[in-house]
Coordinates of C-alpha atoms and ligand atoms in Angstrom, one line a residue:
M28 CA -49.6 113.0 4.2
K29 CA -48.9 115.9 6.6
H30 CA -48.1 115.7 10.2
F31 CA -49.1 118.4 12.4
T32 CA -46.4 118.6 15.1
T33 CA -45.6 120.9 17.8
L34 CA -42.2 122.3 16.9
L35 CA -39.6 123.3 19.2
V36 CA -37.8 126.3 18.1
V37 CA -34.9 128.3 19.4
G38 CA -36.6 131.3 20.9
L39 CA -40.3 130.3 20.3
T40 CA -42.7 127.4 19.8
L41 CA -45.0 127.3 16.9
T42 CA -47.3 124.7 15.3
C43 CA -47.2 124.3 11.6
A44 CA -47.8 121.8 8.9
L45 CA -44.8 120.3 7.0
P46 CA -44.7 117.7 4.4
T47 CA -42.9 115.2 6.2
G48 CA -41.5 113.2 3.1
A49 CA -40.6 110.7 5.8
E50 CA -43.2 108.1 5.0
D51 CA -41.7 104.6 4.6
Y52 CA -41.4 104.0 0.8
G53 CA -39.5 101.0 1.5
T54 CA -36.2 102.7 0.5
P55 CA -33.1 101.6 2.4
L56 CA -31.9 103.7 5.5
S57 CA -30.3 107.0 4.4
N58 CA -26.7 108.1 5.4
L59 CA -25.2 104.7 4.7
Y60 CA -21.5 105.9 5.2
A61 CA -22.1 107.1 8.8
R62 CA -23.6 103.6 9.9
T63 CA -21.7 100.7 11.5
R64 CA -21.3 98.3 8.5
T65 CA -19.2 95.5 7.0
D66 CA -18.3 96.0 3.3
L67 CA -18.6 92.7 1.4
S68 CA -16.5 94.0 -1.5
G69 CA -13.8 91.6 -2.9
P70 CA -13.5 88.4 -4.7
W71 CA -17.0 86.6 -5.1
R72 CA -17.3 83.4 -7.1
Y73 CA -19.5 83.7 -10.3
I74 CA -21.2 81.7 -12.7
V75 CA -22.3 83.0 -16.2
D76 CA -25.8 81.7 -16.9
P77 CA -27.0 82.9 -20.3
L78 CA -29.9 80.4 -20.4
Q79 CA -31.1 81.2 -16.9
S80 CA -30.6 77.6 -15.9
G81 CA -29.7 78.4 -12.1
R82 CA -33.2 79.9 -11.3
V83 CA -34.7 77.9 -8.8
T84 CA -38.1 76.4 -9.8
D85 CA -40.3 74.2 -7.9
K86 CA -39.6 71.5 -10.4
G87 CA -36.1 71.3 -9.0
T88 CA -33.1 71.4 -11.3
R89 CA -29.5 70.1 -11.6
Y90 CA -28.4 73.8 -11.1
P91 CA -29.9 75.4 -8.2
F92 CA -27.2 78.0 -7.7
P93 CA -28.8 79.9 -4.9
L94 CA -28.9 76.8 -2.9
D95 CA -25.2 76.6 -2.8
I96 CA -25.3 72.6 -2.6
K97 CA -22.7 70.1 -3.5
Q98 CA -22.8 66.7 -5.1
Q99 CA -23.5 64.1 -2.6
P100 CA -22.3 60.5 -2.9
G101 CA -25.1 58.5 -4.3
G102 CA -27.2 61.7 -4.5
T103 CA -29.0 63.1 -7.6
L104 CA -26.8 64.8 -10.2
V105 CA -25.6 68.4 -9.2
E106 CA -23.8 70.1 -12.2
F107 CA -21.9 72.8 -10.5
D108 CA -19.8 73.3 -7.5
W109 CA -19.4 77.1 -6.2
D110 CA -16.0 76.3 -4.7
Q111 CA -14.7 75.5 -8.1
Q112 CA -15.8 78.7 -9.8
A113 CA -13.4 81.5 -10.6
S114 CA -13.7 84.8 -8.9
I115 CA -14.8 88.2 -9.8
V116 CA -14.2 91.4 -8.0
V117 CA -17.3 93.1 -6.5
S118 CA -17.9 95.9 -6.8
Q119 CA -17.1 96.3 -10.2
D120 CA -18.9 95.5 -13.6
W121 CA -18.2 92.2 -15.2
N122 CA -17.6 93.6 -18.8
S123 CA -14.3 95.3 -17.9
Q124 CA -13.0 92.3 -15.7
I125 CA -13.7 89.3 -17.8
E126 CA -12.7 89.6 -21.5
A127 CA -15.4 87.2 -22.6
L128 CA -18.1 89.2 -20.9
E129 CA -17.2 92.5 -22.6
F130 CA -20.4 92.4 -24.6
Y131 CA -22.3 90.2 -22.4
T132 CA -25.9 90.9 -21.6
G133 CA -27.8 88.4 -19.5
L134 CA -27.7 86.8 -16.0
V135 CA -24.7 86.2 -13.8
W136 CA -24.7 84.6 -10.4
Y137 CA -22.4 85.7 -7.6
R138 CA -21.7 83.8 -4.4
R139 CA -19.9 85.0 -1.3
T140 CA -19.6 83.2 2.0
F141 CA -18.9 85.2 5.2
D142 CA -18.7 84.4 8.9
F143 CA -21.2 86.5 11.1
F144 CA -21.9 86.7 14.7
P145 CA -25.1 88.4 15.3
Q146 CA -25.8 90.1 18.5
D147 CA -29.1 90.3 20.5
E148 CA -31.0 93.6 20.2
R149 CA -29.5 94.5 17.0
R150 CA -30.9 94.5 13.5
Y151 CA -29.0 93.8 10.2
F152 CA -29.5 95.0 6.6
L153 CA -28.0 93.8 3.6
Y154 CA -27.6 97.0 1.4
F155 CA -26.7 97.1 -2.2
E156 CA -25.3 100.6 -3.2
A157 CA -26.4 99.5 -6.8
A158 CA -26.6 96.3 -9.2
N159 CA -27.4 96.6 -12.8
Y160 CA -30.4 95.8 -13.6
H161 CA -32.5 93.0 -12.1
T162 CA -31.2 91.6 -8.8
T163 CA -32.4 88.5 -7.0
V164 CA -30.8 87.8 -3.6
Y165 CA -30.5 84.6 -1.5
L166 CA -29.1 84.2 1.9
N167 CA -28.5 80.8 3.1
A168 CA -30.7 79.3 0.3
E169 CA -33.8 81.4 1.2
K170 CA -34.8 84.2 -1.2
I171 CA -34.6 87.5 0.6
G172 CA -35.7 89.9 -2.2
E173 CA -35.6 91.2 -5.6
H174 CA -34.8 94.8 -7.1
E175 CA -35.2 96.4 -10.4
G176 CA -33.2 99.4 -11.6
G177 CA -29.5 99.7 -12.2
F178 CA -28.3 102.7 -10.2
T179 CA -30.0 103.3 -7.0
P180 CA -29.6 101.6 -3.5
F181 CA -31.8 99.0 -2.1
A182 CA -31.8 96.9 1.1
F183 CA -33.2 93.8 2.7
E184 CA -33.5 93.1 6.3
I185 CA -31.7 89.9 7.3
T186 CA -31.9 90.0 11.0
D187 CA -33.8 86.7 11.2
R188 CA -32.0 85.2 8.4
V189 CA -28.3 85.8 8.9
H190 CA -26.7 82.9 10.7
K191 CA -24.1 82.6 13.4
G192 CA -21.1 81.3 11.8
R193 CA -20.8 80.6 8.1
N194 CA -23.3 82.4 5.6
S195 CA -23.8 81.7 1.9
L196 CA -24.9 84.8 0.0
V197 CA -25.9 84.3 -3.7
V198 CA -27.0 87.0 -5.9
G199 CA -28.2 86.8 -9.6
V200 CA -27.9 89.9 -11.6
D201 CA -29.4 90.2 -15.0
N202 CA -28.6 93.3 -17.1
T203 CA -31.0 92.4 -20.0
H204 CA -32.9 95.3 -21.3
T205 CA -36.4 94.9 -22.8
S206 CA -39.2 97.1 -24.1
E207 CA -40.3 97.4 -20.4
T208 CA -37.1 98.2 -18.6
I209 CA -35.6 101.6 -17.8
P210 CA -33.8 102.4 -20.1
E211 CA -35.5 100.3 -22.8
L212 CA -33.5 98.7 -25.4
A213 CA -31.6 101.8 -26.9
Y214 CA -29.2 103.9 -25.0
D215 CA -26.0 105.5 -25.6
W216 CA -23.7 104.2 -22.8
W217 CA -22.2 100.9 -21.8
N218 CA -24.5 98.5 -20.1
Y219 CA -22.2 97.6 -17.5
G220 CA -23.6 94.6 -15.7
G221 CA -23.3 93.2 -12.1
I222 CA -23.0 94.2 -8.5
T223 CA -21.3 97.6 -9.7
R224 CA -21.3 99.3 -6.3
P225 CA -20.3 98.1 -2.8
V226 CA -22.7 95.7 -0.8
H227 CA -22.7 96.1 3.0
I228 CA -24.1 94.5 6.1
V229 CA -25.5 97.5 8.0
D230 CA -25.7 97.0 11.7
V231 CA -28.3 99.1 13.7
P232 CA -30.0 98.9 17.1
E233 CA -33.4 97.3 17.3
T234 CA -35.1 100.8 17.0
Y235 CA -32.9 103.0 14.9
I236 CA -32.9 106.2 13.0
H237 CA -34.1 105.2 9.4
D238 CA -34.0 108.6 7.9
L239 CA -33.1 112.3 8.8
W240 CA -33.9 115.0 6.3
I241 CA -32.9 118.6 7.1
A242 CA -33.1 121.6 4.8
Y243 CA -32.8 125.4 5.0
S244 CA -35.5 127.9 4.0
A245 CA -35.1 131.5 3.9
E246 CA -38.5 132.2 5.2
N247 CA -39.0 134.0 8.4
G248 CA -35.4 135.1 8.5
G249 CA -34.2 131.7 8.0
V250 CA -35.3 128.2 9.3
L251 CA -34.1 124.7 9.3
T252 CA -37.0 122.4 8.6
G253 CA -36.9 118.6 8.4
S254 CA -38.3 115.3 9.3
L255 CA -37.1 112.1 10.8
L256 CA -38.1 108.5 10.8
L257 CA -37.5 105.9 13.6
D258 CA -38.0 102.2 12.9
G259 CA -38.4 99.5 15.6
T260 CA -40.5 98.5 18.5
Q261 CA -39.9 101.9 20.3
Q262 CA -40.5 104.1 17.5
A263 CA -43.6 105.8 18.8
N264 CA -43.5 108.8 21.2
T265 CA -39.8 108.7 21.4
E266 CA -37.5 111.6 22.3
V267 CA -35.0 112.4 19.6
R268 CA -32.1 115.1 20.0
I269 CA -31.1 117.1 16.9
E270 CA -27.8 118.8 17.4
I271 CA -25.7 121.2 15.4
P272 CA -23.0 122.2 17.7
E273 CA -21.4 124.8 15.3
L274 CA -24.8 126.7 15.5
N275 CA -25.4 126.1 19.1
I276 CA -28.4 124.0 18.2
A277 CA -29.6 121.2 20.6
E278 CA -33.3 120.5 20.2
T279 CA -35.6 117.8 21.4
V280 CA -38.6 116.5 19.4
H281 CA -40.9 113.5 19.9
T282 CA -42.0 110.9 17.3
A283 CA -45.6 110.2 16.6
D284 CA -47.0 106.5 16.6
D285 CA -45.5 105.9 13.0
G286 CA -42.0 106.9 14.2
V287 CA -42.0 110.2 12.3
T288 CA -41.7 113.6 13.4
T289 CA -41.1 117.0 11.6
F290 CA -39.2 119.9 13.1
E291 CA -38.5 123.6 12.5
I292 CA -35.7 125.5 14.2
S293 CA -34.9 129.1 13.9
P294 CA -31.1 129.0 13.8
P295 CA -28.6 131.7 14.6
P296 CA -27.0 133.2 11.5
I297 CA -25.8 130.5 9.2
E298 CA -23.0 130.5 6.7
L299 CA -24.8 129.2 3.6
W300 CA -23.4 126.7 1.3
S301 CA -22.4 127.8 -2.2
P302 CA -19.7 126.9 -4.8
E303 CA -17.4 129.7 -3.5
H304 CA -17.9 128.7 0.1
P305 CA -19.1 125.0 0.5
R306 CA -19.7 125.1 4.2
L307 CA -20.9 121.9 5.8
Y308 CA -22.2 121.6 9.3
T309 CA -22.2 118.5 11.4
V310 CA -25.8 117.3 12.1
T311 CA -26.2 114.8 14.8
V312 CA -29.5 113.0 15.5
S313 CA -29.7 110.9 18.6
S314 CA -32.3 108.7 20.1
A315 CA -32.1 106.5 23.3
L316 CA -30.6 103.7 21.1
D317 CA -29.1 105.2 18.0
S318 CA -27.1 108.2 17.0
V319 CA -26.1 109.3 13.4
S320 CA -24.3 112.4 12.1
D321 CA -24.1 113.8 8.7
Q322 CA -22.3 116.7 7.0
V323 CA -24.9 119.0 5.5
G324 CA -24.8 122.3 3.9
F325 CA -27.7 124.9 4.0
R326 CA -28.7 126.8 1.0
T327 CA -31.7 127.8 -1.1
V328 CA -32.3 127.3 -4.6
A329 CA -35.3 128.8 -6.6
T330 CA -36.2 130.5 -10.0
H331 CA -37.5 133.9 -10.6
G332 CA -38.6 134.7 -14.3
H333 CA -35.7 133.7 -16.2
D334 CA -33.3 133.5 -13.4
I335 CA -32.0 130.7 -11.2
L336 CA -31.4 132.0 -7.7
L337 CA -28.8 130.2 -5.4
N338 CA -29.1 131.8 -1.9
G339 CA -31.4 134.5 -3.5
E340 CA -28.8 135.6 -6.0
P341 CA -28.9 134.9 -9.7
I342 CA -26.4 132.3 -10.9
F343 CA -25.1 131.0 -14.1
L344 CA -24.4 127.3 -14.3
H345 CA -20.9 126.8 -15.8
G346 CA -21.3 123.1 -16.3
I347 CA -20.2 119.8 -17.9
S348 CA -21.9 116.4 -18.3
I349 CA -20.3 113.4 -16.9
H350 CA -20.9 109.7 -17.2
E351 CA -19.8 107.4 -14.3
E352 CA -16.7 106.0 -15.7
P353 CA -13.2 106.6 -14.2
I354 CA -10.5 108.2 -16.2
G355 CA -8.4 105.5 -17.7
P356 CA -7.7 103.3 -20.8
V357 CA -10.5 100.8 -19.9
G358 CA -14.1 101.7 -19.7
R359 CA -15.6 100.5 -16.4
R360 CA -17.8 101.3 -13.5
G361 CA -16.6 101.1 -9.9
L362 CA -15.8 104.7 -8.8
D363 CA -13.8 104.9 -5.6
W364 CA -13.3 108.1 -3.8
K365 CA -10.0 108.9 -5.6
T366 CA -11.5 108.2 -9.2
A367 CA -14.6 110.1 -8.4
E368 CA -12.6 113.1 -7.2
Q369 CA -10.4 113.1 -10.2
L370 CA -13.6 113.7 -12.4
L371 CA -14.9 116.4 -10.4
R372 CA -11.6 118.2 -9.9
L373 CA -11.1 118.0 -13.6
A374 CA -14.4 119.8 -14.1
R375 CA -14.1 122.3 -11.2
D376 CA -10.2 123.1 -11.1
E377 CA -9.5 122.9 -14.7
L378 CA -12.6 123.6 -16.6
G379 CA -13.8 126.2 -14.2
C380 CA -17.1 124.5 -13.6
N381 CA -19.5 125.2 -10.8
F382 CA -22.1 122.6 -12.1
V383 CA -22.1 119.0 -13.1
R384 CA -24.8 117.1 -14.8
L385 CA -24.6 113.5 -13.6
A386 CA -25.8 111.9 -16.6
H387 CA -27.9 109.7 -17.3
Y388 CA -28.6 107.9 -14.1
P389 CA -27.8 108.4 -10.5
H390 CA -24.0 108.1 -9.9
S391 CA -22.4 106.7 -6.8
E392 CA -23.3 108.5 -3.7
K393 CA -19.4 109.3 -3.5
M394 CA -20.1 111.8 -6.3
T395 CA -22.7 113.8 -4.5
R396 CA -20.8 113.7 -1.2
L397 CA -17.6 114.9 -2.9
A398 CA -19.7 117.6 -4.9
D399 CA -20.9 118.8 -1.5
R400 CA -17.3 119.2 -0.3
L401 CA -16.0 120.6 -3.5
G402 CA -18.7 123.1 -4.0
L403 CA -20.2 121.7 -7.3
L404 CA -23.8 122.2 -8.1
V405 CA -25.4 119.0 -9.2
W406 CA -28.0 117.9 -11.7
S407 CA -29.1 114.4 -10.7
E408 CA -31.0 112.3 -13.2
V409 CA -32.7 108.8 -13.7
P410 CA -32.4 106.8 -16.8
V411 CA -35.8 107.4 -18.3
Y412 CA -34.2 107.8 -21.6
W413 CA -35.5 108.1 -25.3
A414 CA -38.4 105.6 -25.7
I415 CA -39.9 104.0 -22.6
A416 CA -43.1 101.9 -22.2
Y417 CA -45.0 104.9 -21.3
T418 CA -48.3 103.0 -21.0
N419 CA -46.9 100.1 -19.0
E420 CA -47.9 100.4 -15.3
H421 CA -45.1 98.3 -14.1
T422 CA -42.6 100.4 -15.9
R423 CA -44.1 103.5 -14.5
D424 CA -44.0 102.1 -10.9
V425 CA -40.3 101.3 -11.6
A426 CA -39.5 104.8 -12.6
V427 CA -41.4 106.2 -9.7
N428 CA -39.6 103.9 -7.3
M429 CA -36.1 105.0 -9.0
V430 CA -36.8 108.7 -8.4
T431 CA -38.0 107.8 -4.8
E432 CA -34.6 105.9 -4.1
N433 CA -32.6 108.6 -5.8
V434 CA -34.2 111.5 -3.8
M435 CA -34.3 109.6 -0.4
R436 CA -30.6 108.9 -0.9
D437 CA -29.4 112.4 -1.7
R438 CA -31.8 115.0 -0.4
N439 CA -29.4 116.1 2.4
R440 CA -26.9 116.9 -0.3
A441 CA -26.6 120.8 -0.7
S442 CA -24.9 120.2 -4.0
V443 CA -27.9 118.6 -5.7
I444 CA -30.0 121.5 -7.0
V445 CA -31.9 119.8 -9.7
W446 CA -33.8 116.5 -10.0
S447 CA -34.1 115.4 -13.5
V448 CA -36.9 112.9 -14.3
A449 CA -35.9 112.0 -17.9
N450 CA -33.7 112.7 -21.1
E451 CA -34.9 113.3 -24.6
T452 CA -38.4 111.7 -24.3
P453 CA -40.9 111.9 -27.2
I454 CA -43.8 114.2 -26.9
H455 CA -47.2 112.6 -26.4
D456 CA -50.0 112.3 -23.7
E457 CA -48.9 109.0 -22.3
R458 CA -45.4 110.3 -21.8
G459 CA -46.8 113.3 -20.0
A460 CA -48.8 111.3 -17.6
F461 CA -45.7 108.9 -17.0
L462 CA -43.3 111.7 -16.2
G463 CA -46.2 113.6 -14.4
A464 CA -46.3 110.7 -12.0
M465 CA -42.6 111.0 -11.4
I466 CA -42.7 114.7 -11.1
D467 CA -45.4 114.4 -8.4
R468 CA -43.5 111.9 -6.4
V469 CA -40.3 114.1 -6.4
R470 CA -42.2 117.2 -5.3
T471 CA -43.7 115.2 -2.6
L472 CA -40.4 114.0 -1.3
D473 CA -38.6 117.2 -1.8
P474 CA -40.3 120.5 -2.6
T475 CA -37.0 122.3 -1.9
R476 CA -35.3 121.7 -5.2
L477 CA -35.7 122.4 -9.0
V478 CA -37.2 119.7 -11.1
S479 CA -36.3 119.4 -14.7
A480 CA -35.8 117.1 -17.7
A481 CA -33.5 117.2 -20.7
L482 CA -35.8 118.1 -23.6
D483 CA -35.2 117.2 -27.2
R484 CA -37.9 117.9 -29.7
T485 CA -38.9 121.6 -30.2
T486 CA -40.7 123.3 -33.0
K487 CA -38.3 124.6 -35.6
E488 CA -39.2 127.6 -38.0
G489 CA -36.5 128.3 -40.3
D490 CA -33.7 129.6 -38.0
T491 CA -36.0 129.9 -35.1
I492 CA -36.2 127.1 -32.4
I493 CA -39.2 127.3 -30.1
I494 CA -39.0 125.5 -26.8
D495 CA -42.6 124.6 -26.5
D496 CA -42.7 121.0 -25.2
P497 CA -45.9 120.8 -22.9
L498 CA -43.7 119.2 -20.1
G499 CA -42.2 122.6 -19.8
E500 CA -45.2 123.6 -18.0
R501 CA -44.4 121.1 -15.2
L502 CA -40.7 122.0 -14.9
D503 CA -38.8 124.7 -13.0
L504 CA -36.0 124.8 -15.3
L505 CA -36.1 124.2 -19.1
A506 CA -33.1 122.1 -20.3
V507 CA -32.5 121.4 -24.1
N508 CA -30.0 119.1 -25.7
E509 CA -28.7 120.9 -28.7
Y510 CA -26.7 119.2 -31.5
E511 CA -27.1 121.4 -34.6
G512 CA -23.7 121.3 -36.4
W513 CA -23.1 117.8 -35.6
Y514 CA -26.2 115.8 -36.2
G515 CA -28.7 117.0 -38.9
S516 CA -28.2 118.9 -42.1
R517 CA -27.3 122.4 -40.8
S518 CA -23.7 123.4 -41.6
I519 CA -21.6 124.1 -38.6
D520 CA -20.9 127.6 -40.1
D521 CA -24.6 128.5 -39.9
I522 CA -25.5 127.7 -36.2
T523 CA -24.8 131.2 -35.2
N524 CA -27.9 132.3 -37.1
L525 CA -30.2 130.2 -34.7
R526 CA -32.6 132.1 -32.6
W527 CA -34.3 130.6 -29.7
E528 CA -37.6 131.3 -28.2
T529 CA -40.0 129.9 -25.5
P530 CA -43.5 130.7 -24.3
Y531 CA -42.4 129.8 -20.7
E532 CA -41.2 132.5 -18.4
K533 CA -38.5 130.2 -17.0
P534 CA -34.8 129.9 -17.1
M535 CA -33.2 127.6 -19.6
I536 CA -29.9 125.8 -19.9
F537 CA -28.3 123.7 -22.5
S538 CA -28.2 120.4 -20.8
E539 CA -26.1 119.0 -23.9
F540 CA -24.2 120.1 -26.8
G541 CA -21.3 118.4 -28.4
A542 CA -19.4 117.1 -31.3
G543 CA -16.9 114.2 -31.8
A544 CA -13.2 114.4 -32.0
L545 CA -10.4 111.9 -31.7
F546 CA -7.7 113.0 -29.3
G547 CA -4.5 113.8 -31.4
F548 CA -6.4 113.6 -34.8
H549 CA -5.8 117.1 -36.4
G550 CA -6.9 118.6 -39.7
P551 CA -9.1 121.3 -41.2
K552 CA -11.9 122.7 -39.0
H553 CA -14.5 121.4 -41.4
E554 CA -13.2 117.7 -41.2
R555 CA -15.3 115.7 -38.8
W556 CA -13.4 113.9 -35.9
T557 CA -10.6 116.4 -35.9
E558 CA -10.0 118.4 -32.7
E559 CA -10.4 121.3 -34.9
Y560 CA -14.0 120.5 -35.9
Q561 CA -15.0 120.0 -32.3
Q562 CA -13.1 123.3 -31.3
H563 CA -15.0 125.0 -34.2
F564 CA -18.3 123.6 -33.0
Y565 CA -17.7 125.0 -29.5
H566 CA -16.7 128.5 -30.8
Q567 CA -19.9 128.5 -33.1
T568 CA -22.3 127.1 -30.4
L569 CA -21.0 129.4 -27.6
K570 CA -21.3 132.4 -30.1
M571 CA -25.0 131.3 -30.8
T572 CA -25.8 131.2 -27.0
E573 CA -25.1 135.0 -26.9
S574 CA -28.3 135.7 -28.4
I575 CA -30.6 133.8 -25.9
P576 CA -31.7 136.1 -23.3
F577 CA -33.1 133.4 -20.9
L578 CA -30.1 131.1 -21.0
R579 CA -28.7 130.6 -17.5
G580 CA -26.1 127.8 -17.9
A581 CA -24.9 124.8 -19.9
S582 CA -23.6 121.3 -19.3
P583 CA -22.0 120.4 -22.7
W584 CA -21.6 116.8 -23.7
I585 CA -19.3 115.6 -22.3
L586 CA -16.2 115.7 -19.9
K587 CA -14.6 112.4 -21.1
D588 CA -14.9 110.1 -23.9
F589 CA -17.0 107.2 -22.7
R590 CA -17.8 103.6 -23.8
S591 CA -21.0 103.1 -25.9
P592 CA -21.9 100.0 -27.9
R593 CA -23.6 102.2 -30.6
R594 CA -20.3 103.9 -31.8
F595 CA -18.9 101.7 -34.5
H596 CA -16.4 103.8 -36.6
G597 CA -13.2 101.6 -36.7
L598 CA -10.9 104.5 -37.0
Y599 CA -12.3 107.1 -34.7
Q600 CA -14.6 105.3 -32.1
N601 CA -14.2 101.6 -31.7
F602 CA -17.0 101.7 -29.2
W603 CA -16.2 105.1 -27.6
N604 CA -18.4 108.0 -27.8
R605 CA -15.8 110.7 -28.8
K606 CA -17.6 113.8 -27.7
G607 CA -15.4 114.1 -24.5
L608 CA -13.3 117.3 -24.0
V609 CA -10.7 115.0 -22.9
S610 CA -9.8 111.5 -24.1
E611 CA -10.6 108.4 -22.0
T612 CA -7.2 108.7 -20.5
G613 CA -7.6 112.5 -19.6
E614 CA -5.8 114.2 -22.5
K615 CA -7.4 117.6 -23.2
K616 CA -8.7 118.2 -26.6
L617 CA -8.6 121.7 -28.1
A618 CA -12.3 122.4 -27.5
F619 CA -11.6 121.9 -23.7
F620 CA -9.8 125.3 -23.8
V621 CA -12.6 127.0 -25.6
L622 CA -15.1 126.1 -23.0
R623 CA -12.6 126.8 -20.1
D624 CA -12.0 130.3 -21.6
W625 CA -15.6 131.0 -22.0
Y626 CA -16.4 130.1 -18.5
A627 CA -13.6 132.3 -17.3
T628 CA -14.9 135.1 -19.3
I629 CA -18.4 134.8 -17.9
K630 CA -17.2 134.6 -14.4
A631 CA -15.0 137.7 -14.8
A632 CA -18.0 139.6 -16.2
H633 CA -20.0 138.4 -13.5
S634 CA -17.6 139.5 -10.6
A635 CA -17.3 142.8 -12.5
G636 CA -21.1 143.2 -12.0
G637 CA -22.5 141.9 -15.3
S638 CA -25.1 139.2 -15.3
Ligands
GCB11 C1 -27.8 112.9 -26.8 C2 -28.1 111.9 -25.6 C3 -26.7 111.4 -25.0 C4 -25.9 110.9 -26.2 C5 -25.5 112.2 -27.0 C6 -24.8 111.7 -28.3 O1 -28.6 113.6 -27.1 O2 -28.7 112.6 -24.5 O3 -27.0 110.5 -24.2 O4 -24.6 110.3 -25.8 O5 -26.7 112.8 -27.4 O6 -23.5 111.7 -28.1 O7 -25.3 111.5 -29.3

């Protein structure tokens, strides 16, 4: 849908058509951290329910956990009592907190009580930053909603349901994966279950600013375009102020009947955001009742032939892939600002990265906000990984919803330059249609960024690898996961002979390459699991990249060793994927320095005028 709006522009007024991207997709309000809210993190009671006994059915049961009832004298049997249950900390997964749940997959119920005093003329939303995977939410014994997907935010309005005084919130989270979920049954990371990110009660006025999106385009000497969405009884024909004090911008726009408006502003010269200069501006939007500010960077990203252009200049992505696990001896979710910053600073300050691939699912919003501040470019991905039920409509709808929630959360983050729709998916028509639907949605919501997917299968002819996956047609950036020398039969010594071709006139990055090594295990460079093998693998693979004229970056696999239930070797792995350049506790392996030096060399060549 396009909205034709009269735009107020500094200096002149013009009328043009912009994709609003602000239609109500049912996604939660954006810019969570700038809202008035109560964080419900802390100890919650929990019940492990492997047989799903607590699901409320119309037959009635002895275990209606969501109803939070107690045995009454002379009453029918009730076989639980929430107040007698042990506690678990929200927001952290259950696997790392309760030993017996380390490998648990299934349903766990959570309960938290809280006192609340709702005010007139205010609205309240229960906002989950993420819960893995299928979540059912009850407030005061009433079901308020469900959500499917482990890594994106969702919210339910509770204005009419939250009580004055005591409230009982019961949440069932089931992390079972099936042939219809995303990901499906096989994946290479820990299926950390539970309410893995904070839960908030967000407090907004009756008519509030649901979403603001603002982006920079270099057209016509530079313009800021965007859209905003008001929600409430006064959403129509309402005046909204957009202010960026550091640019002397103070504009007024009016919403249409649906609460949406688009705008286009010609700003004075802007200091563009880049890794070298991650400039953020304070953008404030105010309506009669509401006001929200965000810190936003302005930059452009595009491709031209084989180049990736940031602010019009060719850029090489010195990257690393990262899973969402803090550095430390215990694998877990639950990044806070400090642990998130530790990961990103290790990548930027010690490895010399300007780019991070946040694999294989949307990471906490803290990561992309920190990347904005630290000047790291981000590849943002959803877990459409390996085999998925490509012909299943429900699965496709969930996938499209996932990209929607991801884009709507982060499209004001200058750091995010790539939306990835998938990782290593098999090539067939149904997969093409499935990923095509996701790509269409992403481009509707945000035509300002690159779309990609990490590709796997390519044609091999002797030593030549041809990147000819038909999906390449629909992508802006080709991305390839490459493991010759670790998986497969090719010797590590031969990988320098590999040659790469593609029929696409597009830039390519290696979204992965890597080999396993146990920190502190040393030996000959041909002995697997030694740091020397991994070091040799990096030397060889980096050498091989020199012959690829269209290579514009890499995000090797991976910054830190991470937990995975498919890594069984009792000596080297013990359920850790050992392809980290640092161990789980942060000790650097030899290959870390190979990549660091390579990035330093490329950077030096680039500043000396090379490409
Ligand atoms: C891959 C996957 C990644 C795995 C990695 C590995 O190709 O994309 O999720 O963890 O290989 O270590 O095998």
